[in-house]
């Protein structure tokens, strides 16, 4: 097979949780450029519809919006059923929805802790489990990509975010566990660990906005990453190009975690 052919996703179906905006939207656009039909699975239905319409118009692929809460097994089940009905296949799952709550560990409430763990870790488990089971049942040699973070590798400073850091470390070990269990079925499972990326998670968070200058001073490249800078790595992981890559975590952080 021609090298560039290996990156094509034509005729494939990909879902993206948290796909309405930010990293999910950019990665969904990347998959669409490679030819995949895109399912936007997000809590924000109105924004999802706008994103889906844009992707369909811009890249000429089919799109589906499925309002999904990744913390709800019923909602995730409905997502898979909708994909099966519309496309009859699922090749790529980008389990990406996530939130961050900043609070010192001493003051973090049970509700804050649970919310972060439920969305960032349990949500990834539920969506990856549903995708993996569907792929195995259908005999599809699919690719599951989870969003971890550089916060799985380092403790961010100065903002306190212990629940977020713990949830993302969990995502990496979950990814490796699933990769081992599903390797025999040809289902690959990898994750990405982005550094600070200029999305609404960062730019709309009043606690974080004043910190962007501090992070940029600390960062070797002195800037935030752009969501689009995650398109190539996720396309690699989603496609045949990464046929021997499973159980891996790819750090994309402009060397932030190198020292
Ligand atoms: P955004 O906040 O821009 O987008 C996240 C999307 O996920 C939103 O549309 C949000 O919907 C949706 N969402 C939230 N909760 C749920 C849920 N329970 N079920 C389904 N969808 C949900 O975030 P980013 O694009 O910045 O982040 C995407 C992922 O990347 C997250 O896992 C994040 O932790 C990770 N990441 C981000 C980094 C960054 O610097 N931005 C760095 C490293 C990792 P709604 O608006 O309705 O809440």
XYZ file of C-alpha atoms and ligand atoms in Angstrom:
307
model
C 0.000 0.000 0.000
C 1.199 3.487 -0.864
C 2.416 5.277 2.255
C -0.099 8.132 2.081
C -2.947 5.678 1.414
C -2.370 4.314 4.910
C -3.588 7.587 6.398
C -6.928 7.520 4.565
C -10.180 6.918 6.456
C -12.520 6.795 3.440
C -15.654 4.724 4.079
C -14.944 4.608 7.809
C -17.001 5.980 10.684
C -15.535 7.850 13.649
C -17.194 9.167 16.779
C -15.780 12.058 18.766
C -16.930 12.698 22.319
C -16.696 16.358 23.258
C -16.706 16.841 19.492
C -18.741 20.047 19.390
C -15.790 22.302 20.062
C -12.133 22.545 21.027
C -9.835 19.568 20.568
C -12.715 17.233 19.681
C -13.918 19.494 16.909
C -10.443 19.917 15.406
C -9.756 16.179 15.509
C -13.174 15.451 13.990
C -12.328 17.851 11.176
C -9.035 16.025 10.673
C -10.752 12.636 10.433
C -13.283 14.136 7.996
C -10.497 15.514 5.796
C -9.173 11.951 5.629
C -12.608 10.789 4.440
C -14.355 9.455 7.571
C -18.013 10.014 8.376
C -18.180 11.840 11.694
C -20.448 11.351 14.692
C -20.428 14.251 17.129
C -21.201 12.953 20.619
C -21.411 15.871 23.009
C -23.636 17.298 25.745
C -23.999 20.571 23.848
C -26.450 19.670 21.099
C -26.778 23.136 19.551
C -23.006 23.539 19.134
C -22.744 19.936 17.883
C -25.244 20.669 15.118
C -23.251 23.738 14.012
C -20.022 21.720 13.967
C -21.617 18.805 12.096
C -23.091 21.129 9.467
C -19.720 22.781 8.955
C -17.881 19.451 8.612
C -20.432 18.070 6.166
C -20.287 21.190 3.985
C -16.533 21.660 4.140
C -15.344 18.069 3.713
C -18.270 16.355 1.933
C -18.629 13.508 4.437
C -21.744 12.370 6.283
C -22.242 13.549 9.853
C -24.487 12.545 12.716
C -25.174 14.411 15.936
C -25.971 12.311 18.960
C -26.437 14.200 22.217
C -24.387 12.103 24.611
C -23.471 12.220 28.272
C -20.334 10.091 28.543
C -21.026 9.449 32.247
C -24.302 7.675 31.490
C -24.170 4.024 30.343
C -27.664 4.425 28.807
C -26.610 7.491 26.855
C -23.471 5.747 25.553
C -25.549 2.689 24.600
C -27.893 4.975 22.646
C -24.870 6.500 20.872
C -23.687 3.108 19.632
C -27.233 2.150 18.583
C -27.572 5.399 16.595
C -24.222 4.808 14.865
C -25.187 1.229 14.017
C -28.503 2.389 12.565
C -27.004 5.208 10.500
C -23.680 3.718 9.352
C -23.668 0.034 10.345
C -20.045 0.314 11.425
C -17.656 2.071 13.802
C -13.951 2.183 12.983
C -12.580 4.985 15.139
C -13.557 6.122 18.633
C -12.082 9.344 19.991
C -12.948 9.306 23.704
C -12.112 12.879 24.453
C -14.767 14.697 26.539
C -13.257 16.123 29.680
C -13.428 18.962 32.199
C -11.098 20.564 34.710
C -11.997 21.896 38.153
C -9.350 23.850 40.019
C -9.478 23.564 43.797
C -6.877 22.868 46.483
C -7.003 19.235 47.613
C -7.793 20.341 51.182
C -10.920 22.171 50.012
C -12.038 20.015 47.088
C -15.571 18.787 47.675
C -16.736 15.242 47.070
C -19.004 16.602 44.311
C -16.110 18.360 42.532
C -13.892 15.278 42.777
C -16.653 12.952 41.557
C -17.615 15.183 38.645
C -14.081 15.281 37.275
C -13.451 11.551 37.757
C -16.857 10.647 36.296
C -16.415 12.624 33.100
C -12.666 12.277 32.540
C -12.068 8.667 33.601
C -15.392 6.808 33.884
C -16.610 8.566 30.731
C -13.569 7.368 28.795
C -14.065 3.848 30.154
C -17.758 3.743 29.203
C -17.254 5.085 25.681
C -14.147 2.998 24.980
C -15.826 -0.131 26.380
C -18.925 0.386 24.219
C -16.816 1.088 21.121
C -14.516 -1.883 21.732
C -17.391 -4.297 22.312
C -19.131 -3.115 19.145
C -15.954 -3.411 17.054
C -15.255 -6.915 18.384
C -18.843 -8.036 17.809
C -18.718 -6.764 14.210
C -15.200 -8.061 13.548
C -13.925 -4.536 12.876
C -10.217 -3.934 13.463
C -10.838 -0.492 14.871
C -8.856 2.182 16.652
C -9.741 3.769 19.976
C -7.983 6.969 20.989
C -8.411 8.428 24.460
C -7.509 11.934 25.550
C -5.188 11.956 28.547
C -3.046 15.029 29.209
C 0.438 16.142 30.138
C -1.198 16.406 33.588
C -0.990 12.605 33.692
C 2.804 12.992 33.671
C 3.461 16.131 35.697
C 1.699 18.165 38.357
C 0.702 21.465 36.812
C 1.625 24.603 38.708
C 0.600 27.022 40.061
C -3.075 25.978 39.802
C -4.245 23.126 42.063
C -6.060 20.392 40.109
C -5.502 17.047 41.843
C -8.701 15.410 40.557
C -7.870 16.314 36.960
C -4.292 15.051 37.253
C -5.426 11.786 38.854
C -8.164 11.271 36.246
C -5.723 11.718 33.378
C -3.121 9.390 34.895
C -5.966 6.864 35.097
C -6.721 7.329 31.415
C -3.193 6.245 30.468
C -3.291 3.061 32.547
C -6.837 2.326 31.324
C -5.614 2.741 27.744
C -2.794 0.249 28.279
C -5.143 -2.237 29.954
C -7.647 -2.119 27.098
C -4.853 -2.391 24.524
C -3.680 -5.641 26.116
C -7.188 -7.095 26.416
C -8.247 -6.278 22.860
C -4.994 -6.813 20.930
C -6.088 -10.323 19.947
C -9.203 -8.846 18.306
C -7.230 -6.350 16.261
C -8.713 -3.405 18.186
C -5.945 -0.926 19.006
C -6.160 1.481 21.946
C -3.872 4.489 22.369
C -4.021 7.885 24.019
C -2.676 11.369 23.537
C -1.297 13.668 26.208
C -1.605 17.260 25.023
C 0.072 20.197 26.729
C -1.838 23.449 27.185
C -4.087 23.949 24.160
C -5.941 27.182 23.453
C -9.536 25.947 23.725
C -12.493 27.178 25.740
C -11.534 24.788 28.554
C -8.574 27.096 29.096
C -9.662 30.420 27.608
C -13.155 30.477 29.190
C -12.028 29.443 32.647
C -11.720 32.575 34.747
C -9.231 30.909 37.108
C -7.008 29.871 34.228
C -7.049 32.977 31.990
C -4.583 34.964 34.173
C -2.271 31.927 34.194
C -1.781 31.699 30.443
C 1.057 34.256 30.606
C 2.755 32.246 33.378
C 2.474 28.971 31.438
C 3.822 30.594 28.294
C 6.839 31.831 30.242
C 7.420 28.282 31.509
C 6.881 26.638 28.104
C 9.973 26.019 25.913
C 7.994 27.181 22.861
C 6.441 30.102 24.836
C 2.937 29.542 23.502
C -0.186 27.418 23.843
C -0.766 24.666 21.311
C -3.559 24.994 18.770
C -6.271 22.289 18.600
C -5.358 21.737 14.931
C -1.859 20.675 16.021
C -3.432 17.463 17.340
C -4.929 16.502 13.967
C -1.913 14.698 12.533
C -1.102 12.588 15.568
C -4.716 11.481 15.955
C -4.995 10.711 12.233
C -1.889 8.543 12.561
C -3.418 6.682 15.524
C -6.822 6.351 13.840
C -5.534 4.950 10.574
C -3.681 1.946 9.172
C -0.512 4.051 9.440
C -0.285 3.003 13.108
C -1.061 -0.707 12.610
C 1.647 -1.798 15.117
C 0.982 0.989 17.614
C -1.220 0.033 20.548
C -1.034 0.751 24.263
C 0.921 3.933 23.540
C 0.599 7.427 24.923
C 1.785 10.219 22.648
C 2.796 13.435 24.393
C 2.175 16.554 22.288
C 3.219 19.416 24.539
C 5.979 21.455 22.888
C 8.457 19.894 25.353
C 6.639 21.275 28.415
C 7.148 18.042 30.374
C 10.811 17.600 29.430
C 12.181 19.349 32.503
P -13.609 22.048 25.779
O -14.160 22.468 27.107
O -13.284 23.100 24.775
O -14.621 21.004 25.079
C -15.089 19.906 25.796
C -16.410 19.461 25.218
O -16.812 18.293 25.952
C -17.528 20.492 25.384
O -18.274 20.629 24.195
C -18.363 19.922 26.506
O -19.745 20.227 26.440
C -18.172 18.427 26.276
N -18.524 17.654 27.458
C -18.311 17.987 28.769
N -18.831 17.036 29.556
C -19.364 16.086 28.748
C -20.055 14.872 28.981
N -20.326 14.452 30.222
N -20.470 14.139 27.927
C -20.222 14.571 26.658
N -19.589 15.723 26.373
C -19.173 16.480 27.410
O -12.350 21.137 26.102
P -10.996 20.830 25.281
O -11.319 20.657 23.850
O -9.960 21.778 25.703
O -10.613 19.431 25.933
C -10.910 18.183 25.326
C -10.151 17.112 26.075
O -8.747 17.405 26.015
C -10.493 16.999 27.556
O -10.459 15.647 27.952
C -9.355 17.759 28.219
O -9.145 17.334 29.548
C -8.209 17.377 27.320
N -7.061 18.269 27.375
C -7.217 19.604 27.158
C -6.114 20.435 27.227
C -6.210 21.903 27.018
O -5.252 22.612 27.370
N -7.298 22.429 26.454
C -4.779 19.900 27.541
C -4.736 18.478 27.713
C -5.859 17.693 27.644
P -20.345 21.371 27.399
O -19.864 22.652 26.832
O -21.829 21.204 27.302
O -19.801 21.096 28.778
